[in-house]
Coordinates of C-alpha atoms and ligand atoms in Angstrom, one line a residue:
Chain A
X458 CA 10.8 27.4 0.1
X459 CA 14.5 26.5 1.0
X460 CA 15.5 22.5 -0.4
X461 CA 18.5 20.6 0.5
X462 CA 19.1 17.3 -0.5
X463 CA 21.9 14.5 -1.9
X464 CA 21.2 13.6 -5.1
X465 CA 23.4 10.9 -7.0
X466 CA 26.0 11.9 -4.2
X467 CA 26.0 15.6 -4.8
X468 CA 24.6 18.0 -2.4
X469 CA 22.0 20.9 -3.6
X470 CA 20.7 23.4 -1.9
X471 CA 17.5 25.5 -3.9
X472 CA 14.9 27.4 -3.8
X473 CA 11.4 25.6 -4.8
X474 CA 7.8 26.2 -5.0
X475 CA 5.9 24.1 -2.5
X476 CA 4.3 22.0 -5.2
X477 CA 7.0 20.8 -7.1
X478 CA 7.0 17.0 -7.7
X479 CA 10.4 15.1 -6.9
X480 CA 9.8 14.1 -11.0
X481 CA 9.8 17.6 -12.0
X482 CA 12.7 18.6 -9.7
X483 CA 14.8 15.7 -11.0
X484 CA 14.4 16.0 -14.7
X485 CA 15.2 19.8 -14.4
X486 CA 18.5 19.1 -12.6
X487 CA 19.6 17.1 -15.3
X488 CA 18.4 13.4 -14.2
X489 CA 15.9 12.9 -17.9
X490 CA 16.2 9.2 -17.0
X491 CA 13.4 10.0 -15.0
X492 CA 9.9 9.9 -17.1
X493 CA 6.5 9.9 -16.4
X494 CA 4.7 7.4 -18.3
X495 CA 0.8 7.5 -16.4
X496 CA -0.7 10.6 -14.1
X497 CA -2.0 7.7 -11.9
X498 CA 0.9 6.1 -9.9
X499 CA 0.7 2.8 -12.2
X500 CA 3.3 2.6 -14.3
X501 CA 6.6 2.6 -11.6
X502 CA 8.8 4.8 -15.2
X503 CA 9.5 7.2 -12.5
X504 CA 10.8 5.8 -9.8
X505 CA 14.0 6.7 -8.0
X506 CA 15.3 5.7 -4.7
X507 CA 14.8 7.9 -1.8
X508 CA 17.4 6.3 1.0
X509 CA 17.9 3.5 -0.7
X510 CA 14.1 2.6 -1.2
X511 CA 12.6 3.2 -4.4
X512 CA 9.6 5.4 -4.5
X513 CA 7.3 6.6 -7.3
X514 CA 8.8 10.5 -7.9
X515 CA 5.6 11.6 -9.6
X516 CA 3.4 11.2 -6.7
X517 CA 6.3 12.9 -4.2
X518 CA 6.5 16.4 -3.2
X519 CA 10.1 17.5 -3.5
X520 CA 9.5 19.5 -0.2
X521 CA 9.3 16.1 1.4
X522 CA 13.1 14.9 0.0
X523 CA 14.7 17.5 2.5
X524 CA 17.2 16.1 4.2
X525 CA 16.9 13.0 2.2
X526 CA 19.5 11.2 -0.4
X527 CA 17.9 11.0 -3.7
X528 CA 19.5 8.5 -6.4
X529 CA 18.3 7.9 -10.1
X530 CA 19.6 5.8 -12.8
X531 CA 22.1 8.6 -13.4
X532 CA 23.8 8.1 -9.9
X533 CA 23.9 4.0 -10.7
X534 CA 25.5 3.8 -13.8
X535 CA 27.7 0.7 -13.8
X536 CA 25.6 -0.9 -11.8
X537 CA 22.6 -0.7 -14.6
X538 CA 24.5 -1.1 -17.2
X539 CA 26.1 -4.3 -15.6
X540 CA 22.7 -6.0 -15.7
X541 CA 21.0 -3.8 -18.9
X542 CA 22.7 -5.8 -21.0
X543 CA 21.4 -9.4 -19.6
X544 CA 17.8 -7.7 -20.4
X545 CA 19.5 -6.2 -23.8
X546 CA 20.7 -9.7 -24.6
X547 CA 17.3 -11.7 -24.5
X548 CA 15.9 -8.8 -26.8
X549 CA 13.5 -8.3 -24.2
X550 CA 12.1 -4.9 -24.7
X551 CA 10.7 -2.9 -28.0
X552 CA 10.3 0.7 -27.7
X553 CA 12.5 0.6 -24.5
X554 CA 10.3 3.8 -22.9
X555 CA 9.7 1.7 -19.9
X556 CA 13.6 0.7 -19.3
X557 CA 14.4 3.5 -16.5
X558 CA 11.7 2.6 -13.7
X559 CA 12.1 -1.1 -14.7
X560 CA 16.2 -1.0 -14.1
X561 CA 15.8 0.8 -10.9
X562 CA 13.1 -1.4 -9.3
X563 CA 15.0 -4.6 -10.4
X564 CA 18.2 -3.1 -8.6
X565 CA 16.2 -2.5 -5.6
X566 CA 15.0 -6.0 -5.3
X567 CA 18.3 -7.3 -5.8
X568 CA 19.5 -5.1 -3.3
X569 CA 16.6 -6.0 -1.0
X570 CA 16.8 -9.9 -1.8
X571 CA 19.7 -11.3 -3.6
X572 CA 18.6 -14.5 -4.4
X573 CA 14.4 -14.1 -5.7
X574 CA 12.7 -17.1 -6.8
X575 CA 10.4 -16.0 -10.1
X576 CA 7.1 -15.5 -7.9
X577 CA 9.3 -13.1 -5.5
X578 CA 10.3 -11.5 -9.1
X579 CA 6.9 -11.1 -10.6
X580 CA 5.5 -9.8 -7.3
X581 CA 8.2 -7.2 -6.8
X582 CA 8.0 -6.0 -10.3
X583 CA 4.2 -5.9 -10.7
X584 CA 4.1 -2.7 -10.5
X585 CA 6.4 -1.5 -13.4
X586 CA 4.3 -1.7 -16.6
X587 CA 5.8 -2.2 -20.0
X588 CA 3.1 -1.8 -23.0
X589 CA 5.9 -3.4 -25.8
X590 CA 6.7 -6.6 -24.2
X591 CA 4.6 -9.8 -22.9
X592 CA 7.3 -9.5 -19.4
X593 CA 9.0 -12.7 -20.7
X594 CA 12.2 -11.7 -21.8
X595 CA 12.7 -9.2 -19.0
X596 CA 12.4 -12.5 -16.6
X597 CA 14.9 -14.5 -18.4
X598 CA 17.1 -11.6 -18.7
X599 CA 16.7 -11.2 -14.6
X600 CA 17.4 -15.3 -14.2
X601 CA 20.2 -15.2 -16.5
X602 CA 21.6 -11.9 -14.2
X603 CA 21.3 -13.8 -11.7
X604 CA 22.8 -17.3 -12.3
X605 CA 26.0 -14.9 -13.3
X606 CA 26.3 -13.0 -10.6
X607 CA 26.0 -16.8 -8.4
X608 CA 28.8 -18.1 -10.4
X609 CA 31.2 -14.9 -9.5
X610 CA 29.8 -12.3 -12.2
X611 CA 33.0 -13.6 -14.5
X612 CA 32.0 -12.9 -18.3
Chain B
X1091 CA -2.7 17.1 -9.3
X1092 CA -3.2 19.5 -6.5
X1093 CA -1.6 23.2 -6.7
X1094 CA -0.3 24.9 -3.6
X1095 CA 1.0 28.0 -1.8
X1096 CA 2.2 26.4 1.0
X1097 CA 4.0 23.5 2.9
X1098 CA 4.0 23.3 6.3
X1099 CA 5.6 20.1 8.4
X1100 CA 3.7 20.6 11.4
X1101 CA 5.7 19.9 14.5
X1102 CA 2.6 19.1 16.9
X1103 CA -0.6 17.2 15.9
X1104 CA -2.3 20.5 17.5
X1105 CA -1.1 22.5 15.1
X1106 CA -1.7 20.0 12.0
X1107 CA -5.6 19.9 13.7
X1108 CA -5.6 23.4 13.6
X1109 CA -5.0 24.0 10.1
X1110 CA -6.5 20.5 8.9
X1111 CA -9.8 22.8 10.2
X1112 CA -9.5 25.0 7.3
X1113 CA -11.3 23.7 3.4
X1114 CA -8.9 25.2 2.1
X1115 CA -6.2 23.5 3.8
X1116 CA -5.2 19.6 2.7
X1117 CA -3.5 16.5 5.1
X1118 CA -1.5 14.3 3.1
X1119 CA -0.7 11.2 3.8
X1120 CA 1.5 9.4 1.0
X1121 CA -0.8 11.9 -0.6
X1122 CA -1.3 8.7 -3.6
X1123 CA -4.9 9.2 -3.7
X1124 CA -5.3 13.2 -3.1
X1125 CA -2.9 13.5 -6.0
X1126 CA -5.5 12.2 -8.4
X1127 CA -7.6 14.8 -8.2
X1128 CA -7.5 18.6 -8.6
X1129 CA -7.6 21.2 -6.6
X1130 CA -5.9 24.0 -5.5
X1131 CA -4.9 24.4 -1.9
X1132 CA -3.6 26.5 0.6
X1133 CA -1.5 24.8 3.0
X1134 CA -0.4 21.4 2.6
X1135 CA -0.3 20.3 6.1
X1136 CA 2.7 17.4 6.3
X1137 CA 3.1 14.7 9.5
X1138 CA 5.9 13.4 8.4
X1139 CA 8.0 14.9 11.7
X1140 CA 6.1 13.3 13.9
X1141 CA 7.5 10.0 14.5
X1142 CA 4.2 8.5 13.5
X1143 CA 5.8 5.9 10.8
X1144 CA 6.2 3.0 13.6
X1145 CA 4.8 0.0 14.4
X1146 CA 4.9 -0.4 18.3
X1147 CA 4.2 -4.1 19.2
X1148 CA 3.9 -4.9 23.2
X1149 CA 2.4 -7.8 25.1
X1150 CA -1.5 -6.4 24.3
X1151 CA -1.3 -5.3 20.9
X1152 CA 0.4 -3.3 17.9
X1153 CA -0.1 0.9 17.7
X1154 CA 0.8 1.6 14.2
X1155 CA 1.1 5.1 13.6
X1156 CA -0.8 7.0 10.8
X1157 CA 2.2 7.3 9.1
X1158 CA 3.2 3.5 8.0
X1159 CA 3.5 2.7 5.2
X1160 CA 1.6 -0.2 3.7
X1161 CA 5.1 -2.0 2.5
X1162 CA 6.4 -1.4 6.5
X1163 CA 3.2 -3.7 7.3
X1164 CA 3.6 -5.9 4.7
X1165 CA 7.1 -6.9 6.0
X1166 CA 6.3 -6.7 9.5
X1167 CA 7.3 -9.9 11.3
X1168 CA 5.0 -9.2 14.2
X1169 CA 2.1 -8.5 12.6
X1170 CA 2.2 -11.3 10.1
X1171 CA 3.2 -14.2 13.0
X1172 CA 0.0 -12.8 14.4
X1173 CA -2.3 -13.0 11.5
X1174 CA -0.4 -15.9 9.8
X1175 CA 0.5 -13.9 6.8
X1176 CA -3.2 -12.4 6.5
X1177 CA -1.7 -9.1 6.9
X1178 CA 0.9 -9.2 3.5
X1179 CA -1.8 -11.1 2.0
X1180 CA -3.9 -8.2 2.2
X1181 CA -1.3 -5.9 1.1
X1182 CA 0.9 -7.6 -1.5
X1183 CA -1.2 -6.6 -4.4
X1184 CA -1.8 -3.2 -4.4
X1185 CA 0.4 -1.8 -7.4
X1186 CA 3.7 -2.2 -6.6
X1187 CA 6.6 -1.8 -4.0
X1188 CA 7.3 1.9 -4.9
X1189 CA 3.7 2.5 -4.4
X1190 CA 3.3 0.9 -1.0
X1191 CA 6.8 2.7 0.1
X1192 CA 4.8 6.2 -0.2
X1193 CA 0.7 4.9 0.7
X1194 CA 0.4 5.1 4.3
X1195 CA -1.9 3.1 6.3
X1196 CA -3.9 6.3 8.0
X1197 CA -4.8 7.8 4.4
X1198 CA -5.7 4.2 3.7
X1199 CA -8.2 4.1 6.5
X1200 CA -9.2 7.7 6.8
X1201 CA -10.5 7.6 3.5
X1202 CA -12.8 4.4 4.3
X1203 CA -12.7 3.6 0.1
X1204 CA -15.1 0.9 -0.9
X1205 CA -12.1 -0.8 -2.8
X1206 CA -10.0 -1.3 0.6
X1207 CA -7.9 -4.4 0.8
X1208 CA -6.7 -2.9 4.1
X1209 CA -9.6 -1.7 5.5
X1210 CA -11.1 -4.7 4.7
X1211 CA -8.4 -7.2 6.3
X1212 CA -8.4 -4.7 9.8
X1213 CA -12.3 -5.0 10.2
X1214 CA -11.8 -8.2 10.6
X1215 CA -9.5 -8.0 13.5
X1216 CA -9.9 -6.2 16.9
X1217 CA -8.9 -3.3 15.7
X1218 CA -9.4 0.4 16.9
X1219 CA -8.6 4.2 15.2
X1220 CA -7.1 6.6 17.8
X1221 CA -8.8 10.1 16.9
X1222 CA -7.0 13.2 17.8
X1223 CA -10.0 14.7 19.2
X1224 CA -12.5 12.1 18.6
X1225 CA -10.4 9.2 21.0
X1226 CA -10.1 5.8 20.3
X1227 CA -13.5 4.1 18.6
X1228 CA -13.7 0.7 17.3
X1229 CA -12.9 0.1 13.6
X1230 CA -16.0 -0.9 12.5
X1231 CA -17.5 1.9 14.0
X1232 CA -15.3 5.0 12.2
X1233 CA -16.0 3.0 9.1
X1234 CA -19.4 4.0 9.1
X1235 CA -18.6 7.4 10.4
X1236 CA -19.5 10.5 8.5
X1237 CA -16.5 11.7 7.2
X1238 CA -15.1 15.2 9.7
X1239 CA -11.8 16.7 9.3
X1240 CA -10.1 15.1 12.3
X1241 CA -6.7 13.3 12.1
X1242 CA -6.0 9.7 12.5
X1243 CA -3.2 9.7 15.0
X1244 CA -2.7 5.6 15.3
X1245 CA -4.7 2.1 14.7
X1246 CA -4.5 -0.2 17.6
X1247 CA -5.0 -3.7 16.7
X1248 CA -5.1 -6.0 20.1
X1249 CA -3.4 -9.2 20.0
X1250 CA -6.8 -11.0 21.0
X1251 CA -5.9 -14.7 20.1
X1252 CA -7.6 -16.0 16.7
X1253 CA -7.2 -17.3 13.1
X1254 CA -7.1 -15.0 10.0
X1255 CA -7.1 -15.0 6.5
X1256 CA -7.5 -13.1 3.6
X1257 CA -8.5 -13.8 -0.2
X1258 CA -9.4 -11.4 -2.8
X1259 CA -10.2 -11.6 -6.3
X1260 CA -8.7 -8.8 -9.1
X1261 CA -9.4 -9.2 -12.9
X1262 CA -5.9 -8.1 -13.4
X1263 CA -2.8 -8.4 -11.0
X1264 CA -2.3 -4.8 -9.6
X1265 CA -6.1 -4.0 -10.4
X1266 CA -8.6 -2.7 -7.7
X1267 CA -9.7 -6.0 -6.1
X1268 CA -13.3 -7.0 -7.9
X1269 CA -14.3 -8.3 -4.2
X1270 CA -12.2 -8.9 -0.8
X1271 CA -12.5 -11.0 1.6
X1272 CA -11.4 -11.3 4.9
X1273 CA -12.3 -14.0 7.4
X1274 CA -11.2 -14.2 11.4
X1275 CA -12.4 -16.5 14.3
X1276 CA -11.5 -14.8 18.0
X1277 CA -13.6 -14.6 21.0
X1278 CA -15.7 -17.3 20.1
X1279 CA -16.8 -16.1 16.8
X1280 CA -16.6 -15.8 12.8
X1281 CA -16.0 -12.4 12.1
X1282 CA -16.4 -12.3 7.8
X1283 CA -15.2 -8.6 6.7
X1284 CA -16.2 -8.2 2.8
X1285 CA -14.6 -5.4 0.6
X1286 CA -15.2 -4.0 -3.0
X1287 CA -18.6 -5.1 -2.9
X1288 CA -17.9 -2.6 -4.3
X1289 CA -18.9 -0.2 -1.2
X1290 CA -17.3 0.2 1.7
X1291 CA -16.3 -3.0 3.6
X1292 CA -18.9 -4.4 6.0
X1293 CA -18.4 -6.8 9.0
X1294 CA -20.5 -10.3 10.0
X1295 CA -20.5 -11.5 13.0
X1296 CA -21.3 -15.1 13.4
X1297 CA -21.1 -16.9 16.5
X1298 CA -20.6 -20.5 15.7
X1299 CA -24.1 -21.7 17.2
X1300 CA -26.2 -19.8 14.6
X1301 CA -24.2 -22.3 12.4
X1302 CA -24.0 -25.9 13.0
X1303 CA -21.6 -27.6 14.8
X1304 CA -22.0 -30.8 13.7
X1305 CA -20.7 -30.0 10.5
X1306 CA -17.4 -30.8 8.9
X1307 CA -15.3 -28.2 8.5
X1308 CA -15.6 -28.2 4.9
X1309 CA -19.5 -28.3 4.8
X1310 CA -19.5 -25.7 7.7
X1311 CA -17.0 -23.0 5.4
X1312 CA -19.6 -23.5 2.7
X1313 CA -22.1 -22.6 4.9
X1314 CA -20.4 -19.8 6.3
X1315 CA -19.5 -18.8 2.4
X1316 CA -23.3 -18.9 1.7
X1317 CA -24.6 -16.9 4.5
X1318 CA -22.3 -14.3 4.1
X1319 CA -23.2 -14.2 0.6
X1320 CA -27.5 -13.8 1.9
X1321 CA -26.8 -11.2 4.4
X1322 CA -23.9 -8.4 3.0
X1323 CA -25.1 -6.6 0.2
X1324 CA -22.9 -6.6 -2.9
X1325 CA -23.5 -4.1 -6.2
X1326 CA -22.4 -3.9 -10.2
X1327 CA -19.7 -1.7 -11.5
X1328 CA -17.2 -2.0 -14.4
X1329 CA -15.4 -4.6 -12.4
X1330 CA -18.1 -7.4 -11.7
X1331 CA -21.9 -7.5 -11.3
X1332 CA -23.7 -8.3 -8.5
X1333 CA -24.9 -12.0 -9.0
X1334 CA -20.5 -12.2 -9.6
X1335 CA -19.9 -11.1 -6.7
X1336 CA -22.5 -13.1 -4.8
X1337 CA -20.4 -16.0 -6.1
X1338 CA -16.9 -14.7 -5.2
X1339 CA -18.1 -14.2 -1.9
X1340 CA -19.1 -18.1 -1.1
X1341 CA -15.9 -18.9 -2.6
X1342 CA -13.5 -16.4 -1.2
X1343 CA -14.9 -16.9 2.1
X1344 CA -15.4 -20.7 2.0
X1345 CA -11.3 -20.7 1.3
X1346 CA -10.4 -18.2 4.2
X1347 CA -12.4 -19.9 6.7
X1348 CA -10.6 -23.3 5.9
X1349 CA -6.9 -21.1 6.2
X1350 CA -8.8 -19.7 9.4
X1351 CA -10.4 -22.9 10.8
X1352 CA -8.9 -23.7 14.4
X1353 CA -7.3 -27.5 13.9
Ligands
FAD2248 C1 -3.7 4.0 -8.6 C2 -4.1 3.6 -7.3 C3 -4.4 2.2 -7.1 C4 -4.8 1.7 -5.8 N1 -5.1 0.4 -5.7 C5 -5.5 0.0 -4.5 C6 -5.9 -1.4 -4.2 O1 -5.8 -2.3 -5.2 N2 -6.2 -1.8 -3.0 C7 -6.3 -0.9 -2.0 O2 -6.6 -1.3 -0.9 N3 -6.0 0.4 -2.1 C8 -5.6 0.8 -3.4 N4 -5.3 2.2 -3.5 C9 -5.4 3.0 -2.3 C10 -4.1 3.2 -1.6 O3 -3.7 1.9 -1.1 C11 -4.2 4.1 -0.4 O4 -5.2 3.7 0.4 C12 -4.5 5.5 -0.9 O5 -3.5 6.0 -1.8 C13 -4.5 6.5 0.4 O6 -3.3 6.5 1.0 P1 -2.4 7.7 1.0 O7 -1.3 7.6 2.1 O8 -1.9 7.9 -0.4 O9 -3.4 8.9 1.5 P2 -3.6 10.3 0.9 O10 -4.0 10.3 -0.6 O11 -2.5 11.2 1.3 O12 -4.9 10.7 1.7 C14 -6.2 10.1 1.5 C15 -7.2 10.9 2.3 O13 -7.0 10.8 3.7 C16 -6.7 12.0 4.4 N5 -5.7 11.6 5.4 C17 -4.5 11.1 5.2 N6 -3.9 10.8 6.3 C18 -4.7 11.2 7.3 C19 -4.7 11.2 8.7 N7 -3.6 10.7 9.4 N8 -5.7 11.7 9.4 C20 -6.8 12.2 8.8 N9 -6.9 12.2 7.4 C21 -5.9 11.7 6.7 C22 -6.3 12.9 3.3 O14 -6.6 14.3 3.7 C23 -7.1 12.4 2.1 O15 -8.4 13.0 2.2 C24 -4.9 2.7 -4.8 C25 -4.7 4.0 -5.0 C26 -4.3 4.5 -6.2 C27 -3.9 5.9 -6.4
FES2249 S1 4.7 8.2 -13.8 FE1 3.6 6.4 -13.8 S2 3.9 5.8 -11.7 FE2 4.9 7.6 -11.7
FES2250 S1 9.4 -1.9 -24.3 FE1 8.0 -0.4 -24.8 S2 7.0 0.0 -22.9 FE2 8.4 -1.6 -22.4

């Protein structure tokens, strides 16, 4: 069957089989940022934005991202790696396998609520699982994000 | 995972009927839950052209169609001034935000699973399915339903004045709820919906005579707590055993009813 989407800003047009997950579709046009870290729709290492709302990729038919704007950590790079490096800096993660999905959710809340308290943090990220770290650094690398981006995002 | 040969986004609910009558033939919803298991299929039969992902709200009540997702409910304003919050309450801690972008509520219901925050939190409100073929039949009726291959066109949840609130217990956050608990008081009445007993949810009805009025409301959301915990039926699984759940239930519900208790 016929595809055509926006991803990261570039338009595709492709043939597909009707099965094919939005994961598998992604990582074969290039975007390996996208993983699949559980078979159960727990983990959130897939997710991608679909209009602007992130969604888990390996529990999406492609077939349903016609006519859609698909964007992945590839299409956000300066974004992420503005606020990577506040999560880089408090040494938060180990094996880092988990960074992708975490980075995209956290950009999504931010773009959803600028301003999260650390409940409206926790909840939002709940679903992003990370089997290194304890979730601590990754929350003070968020806060300390955030505080810099109040006071003007000046270095 | 499923396998298939074919995707089809219907463009009339006539047509998804038609071919949702074939076994080999499979309705997705956010399609979450079918894609756990395996099977391979014919035709998966899509509604996403329908316009069903909308939450109408009029004067009478809210007609959410099949299609909503669970995070569109969570955030919805209407529905949460209704229920006091009840609604996200019920919601907020299944997985995570991606999850609930794709989960919509009709796969959610259709499926009538025993772990339903959902299903639980809508028994205890006056709350209808619309059937495509079937019509519209009281909630707690279709959830003791046996299962037929129609489709789930809309819930209608009337805007009868009340109280709600909704507790539930998980052993980890984003875990299956170990028990759920919702409680509601509208036409004169305690209506106690209990979930992850672990079977499927199952509504009390207790008008507040066959309790006594002369009670405080503290000592009478014990009470409530402790019947409901005499008259639903709760099991064991790998998540708690019965006699755990027996005691969830006079607590969970002892908390809602005080969130639920007219001033
Ligand atoms: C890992 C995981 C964890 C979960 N945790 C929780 C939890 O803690 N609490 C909770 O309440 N829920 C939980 N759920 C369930 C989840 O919230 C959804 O209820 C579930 O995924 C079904 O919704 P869906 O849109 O994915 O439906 P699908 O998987 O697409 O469909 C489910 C079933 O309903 C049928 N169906 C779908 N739409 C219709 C329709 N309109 N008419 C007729 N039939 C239809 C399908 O054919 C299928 O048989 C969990 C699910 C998963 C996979
Ligand atoms: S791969 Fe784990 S949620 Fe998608
Ligand atoms: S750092 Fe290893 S999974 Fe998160």
């Amino acid at each position: 069957m016929q595809l055509t989407l926006n991803l990261n800003g570039t338009p595709l047009h492709e043939e597909i089989a009707p099965d094919t997950l939005l994961l598998d579709f992604l990582r074969a046009h290039g975007c390996k940022s996208v993983k699949r870290g559980c078979e159960t729709s727990n983990c959130g290492l897939c997710t991608v934005f679909l209009d602007g709302r992130p969604i888990l990729s390996c529990s999406f038919l492609a077939a349903r991202a016609d006519g859609h704007e698909v964007t992945t950590l590839e299409g956000l790079q300066e974004e992420a790696r503005e606020f990577a490096a506040f999560i880089a800096d408090q040494g938060a993660e180990q094996c880092g396998f988990c960074n992708p999905g975490f980075v995209m959710n956290a950009l999504a809340l931010f773009r959803e609520n600028p301003d999260p308290d650390e409940e409206e943090i926790k909840e939002y990220l709940a679903g992003n699982l990370c089997r290194c770290s304890g979730y601590e650094g990754q929350l003070r690398g968020i806060c300390s994000f955030l505080k810099w981006k109040k006071q003007g995002g000046r270095p | 995972m499923f396998t298939c040969k074919e995707y089809r986004k219907v463009e009339t609910l006539e047509e998804a009927w038609q071919l949702n009558q074939k076994k080999s033939n499979l309705l997705i919803g956010g399609m979450l839950w079918v894609k756990m298991g395996h099977r391979n299929v014919q035709t998966v039969i899509d509604l996403t052209g329908l316009e069903l992902n909308k939450i109408e709200e009029n004067e009478q009540e809210f007609q959410i169609g099949c299609m909503t997702t669970l995070r569109q409910m969570e955030e919805h304003e209407g529905l949460n001034s209704y229920t006091n919050g009840a609604i996200r309450e019920s919601i907020r801690h299944i997985v995570g935000v991606q999850f609930r972008n794709g989960a919509t509520v009709g796969g959610s219901i259709f499926g009538r699973f025993g772990f339903s925050d959902i299903l639980t939190m809508l028994l205890a409100m006056d709350s209808f399915v619309e059937l495509y073929k079937g019509g519209l039949i009281p909630l707690n009726e279709f959830v003791n339903r046996r299962r037929d291959r129609d489709i789930l066109v809309r819930i209608i949840i009337r805007k009868t004045p009340g109280t709600f609130a909704y507790h539930s217990a998980r052993n980890a956050r984003t875990d299956f709820p170990t028990l759920a608990a919702a409680v509601s008081y509208y036409n004169e009445a305690w209506h106690v919906s209990i979930g992850a007993r672990p079977g499927r949810a199952m509504l009390l009805t207790v008008k507040e005579e066959s309790t006594n009025a002369e009670k405080s409301r503290e000592e009478f959301a014990k009470s409530l707590g402790e019947y409901t915990a005499e008259h639903i039926p709760v099991g064991t699984n790998l998540r708690g055993s019965a006699a755990y759940r027996r005691q969830l239930i006079k607590v969970l519900v002892k908390r809602a009813c005080l969130e639920a208790s007219p001033e």
